Amino acid sequence: MNMEFITIEEWDEAWWGRMEQIYHEAFPSGAKTEAILRSMLNRRIGYLHAGVHQGVVVAMAVTGVAGQAADKVLIIDYLAVDTELRGTGTGTWMLEQIRAWAVQEHNIRGIIIEAESGATESHKERIHFWERNGFVLTSYVHQYRMVPEPYQAMLLPLDERANVPDDGEALFRYINAFHKVAFRKG
């Protein structure tokens, strides 16, 4: 499938309208609101990414950069693929595009995601997707105060010389700092 990768650095209502359905289908509850996403882009702490096939958005992601030069990481906050295309390699393609963009544009040293920690088949499938794409699941289980399900950090190291830690508790310091800034007003 021939796809185009687009990164949106400033809030664009038209682009959001093209990807919003995929976002809400993949994350029906607990996802950041449109107002928070808009604020993240307007404050230049987040990015929207779209995978476009024949003019239609078929995959989307929300990312943000955290850390400093030697430990700069990309946090993939959300990654979603149209339900009709799941299992076709579209998610892996999207991840490869995000990785290349992050290294080229931001000199990223690693990529972090947080995955729901659970024993259901859907939890296992999501973890397996990230592991197939080179991510390592950490053993630390993080429990948020306001969110009922626990999470685990996963890391894709990109530079062995980097100072990016590989233990889950340390990775959640990046994730929590990113969330704190993302939810801050103004």
mmCIF file of N, CA and C in Angstrom, residues 25-86:
data_model
loop_
_atom_site.group_PDB
_atom_site.id
_atom_site.type_symbol
_atom_site.label_atom_id
_atom_site.label_comp_id
_atom_site.label_asym_id
_atom_site.label_seq_id
_atom_site.Cartn_x
_atom_site.Cartn_y
_atom_site.Cartn_z
ATOM 1 N N GLU A 25 -12.053 6.032 17.964
ATOM 2 C CA GLU A 25 -12.343 4.597 17.884
ATOM 3 C C GLU A 25 -11.300 3.787 18.647
ATOM 4 N N ALA A 26 -10.048 4.179 18.541
ATOM 5 C CA ALA A 26 -8.971 3.446 19.212
ATOM 6 C C ALA A 26 -8.916 3.739 20.705
ATOM 7 N N PHE A 27 -9.296 4.952 21.090
ATOM 8 C CA PHE A 27 -9.212 5.370 22.495
ATOM 9 C C PHE A 27 -10.559 5.967 22.916
ATOM 10 N N PRO A 28 -11.569 5.112 23.118
ATOM 11 C CA PRO A 28 -12.913 5.625 23.416
ATOM 12 C C PRO A 28 -13.029 6.305 24.775
ATOM 13 N N SER A 29 -12.139 5.992 25.693
ATOM 14 C CA SER A 29 -12.177 6.655 27.004
ATOM 15 C C SER A 29 -10.749 6.892 27.481
ATOM 16 N N GLY A 30 -10.578 7.930 28.260
ATOM 17 C CA GLY A 30 -9.273 8.201 28.849
ATOM 18 C C GLY A 30 -8.293 8.937 27.960
ATOM 19 N N ALA A 31 -8.641 9.181 26.710
ATOM 20 C CA ALA A 31 -7.735 9.892 25.817
ATOM 21 C C ALA A 31 -7.777 11.391 26.101
ATOM 22 N N LYS A 32 -6.733 12.080 25.695
ATOM 23 C CA LYS A 32 -6.699 13.524 25.856
ATOM 24 C C LYS A 32 -7.804 14.160 25.007
ATOM 25 N N THR A 33 -8.359 15.236 25.525
ATOM 26 C CA THR A 33 -9.415 15.940 24.792
ATOM 27 C C THR A 33 -8.820 16.720 23.630
ATOM 28 N N GLU A 34 -9.686 17.117 22.720
ATOM 29 C CA GLU A 34 -9.257 17.942 21.602
ATOM 30 C C GLU A 34 -8.618 19.238 22.102
ATOM 31 N N ALA A 35 -9.171 19.830 23.152
ATOM 32 C CA ALA A 35 -8.625 21.079 23.697
ATOM 33 C C ALA A 35 -7.193 20.874 24.199
ATOM 34 N N ILE A 36 -6.931 19.759 24.840
ATOM 35 C CA ILE A 36 -5.573 19.486 25.336
ATOM 36 C C ILE A 36 -4.627 19.258 24.170
ATOM 37 N N LEU A 37 -5.053 18.478 23.183
ATOM 38 C CA LEU A 37 -4.205 18.245 22.007
ATOM 39 C C LEU A 37 -3.907 19.560 21.291
ATOM 40 N N ARG A 38 -4.930 20.394 21.130
ATOM 41 C CA ARG A 38 -4.741 21.700 20.484
ATOM 42 C C ARG A 38 -3.709 22.519 21.264
ATOM 43 N N SER A 39 -3.841 22.548 22.575
ATOM 44 C CA SER A 39 -2.911 23.292 23.418
ATOM 45 C C SER A 39 -1.491 22.755 23.291
ATOM 46 N N MET A 40 -1.350 21.431 23.239
ATOM 47 C CA MET A 40 -0.019 20.823 23.095
ATOM 48 C C MET A 40 0.654 21.291 21.808
ATOM 49 N N LEU A 41 -0.086 21.291 20.715
ATOM 50 C CA LEU A 41 0.497 21.720 19.448
ATOM 51 C C LEU A 41 0.760 23.217 19.436
ATOM 52 N N ASN A 42 -0.175 23.990 19.953
ATOM 53 C CA ASN A 42 0.004 25.441 19.968
ATOM 54 C C ASN A 42 1.187 25.861 20.829
ATOM 55 N N ARG A 43 1.483 25.082 21.885
ATOM 56 C CA ARG A 43 2.630 25.382 22.747
ATOM 57 C C ARG A 43 3.903 24.678 22.278
ATOM 58 N N ARG A 44 3.796 23.959 21.165
ATOM 59 C CA ARG A 44 4.936 23.275 20.538
ATOM 60 C C ARG A 44 5.566 22.214 21.448
ATOM 61 N N ILE A 45 4.713 21.491 22.166
ATOM 62 C CA ILE A 45 5.212 20.375 22.987
ATOM 63 C C ILE A 45 4.681 19.038 22.474
ATOM 64 N N GLY A 46 3.879 19.084 21.414
ATOM 65 C CA GLY A 46 3.326 17.862 20.856
ATOM 66 C C GLY A 46 3.191 17.965 19.350
ATOM 67 N N TYR A 47 3.004 16.795 18.745
ATOM 68 C CA TYR A 47 2.884 16.706 17.293
ATOM 69 C C TYR A 47 1.773 15.716 16.956
ATOM 70 N N LEU A 48 1.086 15.980 15.863
ATOM 71 C CA LEU A 48 0.165 15.013 15.288
ATOM 72 C C LEU A 48 0.827 14.451 14.034
ATOM 73 N N HIS A 49 0.634 13.162 13.820
ATOM 74 C CA HIS A 49 1.172 12.509 12.627
ATOM 75 C C HIS A 49 0.029 11.770 11.951
ATOM 76 N N ALA A 50 0.043 11.758 10.628
ATOM 77 C CA ALA A 50 -0.994 11.062 9.874
ATOM 78 C C ALA A 50 -0.356 10.171 8.815
ATOM 79 N N GLY A 51 -0.907 8.981 8.661
ATOM 80 C CA GLY A 51 -0.600 8.097 7.549
ATOM 81 C C GLY A 51 -1.760 8.212 6.580
ATOM 82 N N VAL A 52 -1.476 8.634 5.351
ATOM 83 C CA VAL A 52 -2.527 8.939 4.387
ATOM 84 C C VAL A 52 -2.407 8.001 3.190
ATOM 85 N N HIS A 53 -3.515 7.349 2.860
ATOM 86 C CA HIS A 53 -3.578 6.472 1.691
ATOM 87 C C HIS A 53 -4.694 6.964 0.774
ATOM 88 N N GLN A 54 -4.328 7.317 -0.450
ATOM 89 C CA GLN A 54 -5.275 7.824 -1.445
ATOM 90 C C GLN A 54 -6.141 8.951 -0.882
ATOM 91 N N GLY A 55 -5.489 9.870 -0.164
ATOM 92 C CA GLY A 55 -6.157 11.046 0.370
ATOM 93 C C GLY A 55 -6.924 10.829 1.666
ATOM 94 N N VAL A 56 -6.931 9.605 2.180
ATOM 95 C CA VAL A 56 -7.677 9.289 3.399
ATOM 96 C C VAL A 56 -6.699 8.973 4.526
ATOM 97 N N VAL A 57 -6.916 9.570 5.699
ATOM 98 C CA VAL A 57 -6.089 9.263 6.860
ATOM 99 C C VAL A 57 -6.462 7.869 7.352
ATOM 100 N N VAL A 58 -5.470 6.972 7.388
ATOM 101 C CA VAL A 58 -5.704 5.591 7.819
ATOM 102 C C VAL A 58 -4.950 5.248 9.100
ATOM 103 N N ALA A 59 -4.079 6.156 9.543
ATOM 104 C CA ALA A 59 -3.345 5.965 10.792
ATOM 105 C C ALA A 59 -3.007 7.334 11.351
ATOM 106 N N MET A 60 -2.897 7.413 12.677
ATOM 107 C CA MET A 60 -2.553 8.685 13.303
ATOM 108 C C MET A 60 -1.766 8.430 14.575
ATOM 109 N N ALA A 61 -1.043 9.452 15.007
ATOM 110 C CA ALA A 61 -0.290 9.365 16.251
ATOM 111 C C ALA A 61 -0.176 10.746 16.876
ATOM 112 N N VAL A 62 0.011 10.731 18.196
ATOM 113 C CA VAL A 62 0.307 11.934 18.965
ATOM 114 C C VAL A 62 1.634 11.666 19.654
ATOM 115 N N THR A 63 2.599 12.567 19.498
ATOM 116 C CA THR A 63 3.914 12.391 20.105
ATOM 117 C C THR A 63 4.368 13.669 20.795
ATOM 118 N N GLY A 64 5.404 13.527 21.608
ATOM 119 C CA GLY A 64 6.037 14.665 22.254
ATOM 120 C C GLY A 64 7.483 14.339 22.572
ATOM 121 N N VAL A 65 8.310 15.355 22.679
ATOM 122 C CA VAL A 65 9.732 15.195 22.959
ATOM 123 C C VAL A 65 9.989 15.529 24.418
ATOM 124 N N ALA A 66 10.833 14.728 25.069
ATOM 125 C CA ALA A 66 11.197 14.966 26.466
ATOM 126 C C ALA A 66 12.694 14.751 26.637
ATOM 127 N N GLY A 67 13.239 15.311 27.713
ATOM 128 C CA GLY A 67 14.660 15.129 28.017
ATOM 129 C C GLY A 67 15.526 16.179 27.343
ATOM 130 N N GLN A 68 16.825 16.051 27.570
ATOM 131 C CA GLN A 68 17.821 16.959 27.010
ATOM 132 C C GLN A 68 18.701 16.196 26.037
ATOM 133 N N ALA A 69 19.691 16.849 25.463
ATOM 134 C CA ALA A 69 20.493 16.314 24.355
ATOM 135 C C ALA A 69 20.868 14.837 24.485
ATOM 136 N N ALA A 70 21.586 14.445 25.532
ATOM 137 C CA ALA A 70 22.097 13.073 25.634
ATOM 138 C C ALA A 70 21.025 12.057 25.998
ATOM 139 N N ASP A 71 19.898 12.526 26.485
ATOM 140 C CA ASP A 71 18.834 11.582 26.868
ATOM 141 C C ASP A 71 17.494 11.962 26.238
ATOM 142 N N LYS A 72 17.535 12.675 25.123
ATOM 143 C CA LYS A 72 16.306 13.140 24.473
ATOM 144 C C LYS A 72 15.523 11.940 23.932
ATOM 145 N N VAL A 73 14.257 11.888 24.302
ATOM 146 C CA VAL A 73 13.406 10.779 23.886
ATOM 147 C C VAL A 73 12.136 11.305 23.233
ATOM 148 N N LEU A 74 11.536 10.456 22.440
ATOM 149 C CA LEU A 74 10.219 10.726 21.885
ATOM 150 C C LEU A 74 9.236 9.874 22.673
ATOM 151 N N ILE A 75 8.160 10.479 23.096
ATOM 152 C CA ILE A 75 7.087 9.733 23.745
ATOM 153 C C ILE A 75 5.957 9.612 22.738
ATOM 154 N N ILE A 76 5.593 8.387 22.429
ATOM 155 C CA ILE A 76 4.417 8.163 21.594
ATOM 156 C C ILE A 76 3.252 8.060 22.559
ATOM 157 N N ASP A 77 2.454 9.101 22.564
ATOM 158 C CA ASP A 77 1.316 9.190 23.480
ATOM 159 C C ASP A 77 0.163 8.325 22.978
ATOM 160 N N TYR A 78 -0.075 8.367 21.676
ATOM 161 C CA TYR A 78 -1.135 7.578 21.052
ATOM 162 C C TYR A 78 -0.679 7.176 19.655
ATOM 163 N N LEU A 79 -1.007 5.969 19.269
ATOM 164 C CA LEU A 79 -0.799 5.494 17.904
ATOM 165 C C LEU A 79 -2.021 4.656 17.556
ATOM 166 N N ALA A 80 -2.698 4.990 16.473
ATOM 167 C CA ALA A 80 -3.918 4.278 16.104
ATOM 168 C C ALA A 80 -3.973 4.058 14.598
ATOM 169 N N VAL A 81 -4.542 2.923 14.233
ATOM 170 C CA VAL A 81 -4.711 2.551 12.836
ATOM 171 C C VAL A 81 -6.196 2.286 12.609
ATOM 172 N N ASP A 82 -6.695 2.685 11.456
ATOM 173 C CA ASP A 82 -8.079 2.405 11.089
ATOM 174 C C ASP A 82 -8.374 0.922 11.320
ATOM 175 N N THR A 83 -9.516 0.624 11.896
ATOM 176 C CA THR A 83 -9.850 -0.759 12.264
ATOM 177 C C THR A 83 -9.776 -1.709 11.071
ATOM 178 N N GLU A 84 -10.105 -1.243 9.890
ATOM 179 C CA GLU A 84 -10.070 -2.098 8.691
ATOM 180 C C GLU A 84 -8.640 -2.492 8.297
ATOM 181 N N LEU A 85 -7.654 -1.722 8.736
ATOM 182 C CA LEU A 85 -6.271 -1.969 8.313
ATOM 183 C C LEU A 85 -5.386 -2.553 9.414
ATOM 184 N N ARG A 86 -5.937 -2.808 10.564
ATOM 185 C CA ARG A 86 -5.123 -3.397 11.633
ATOM 186 C C ARG A 86 -4.667 -4.795 11.206
#
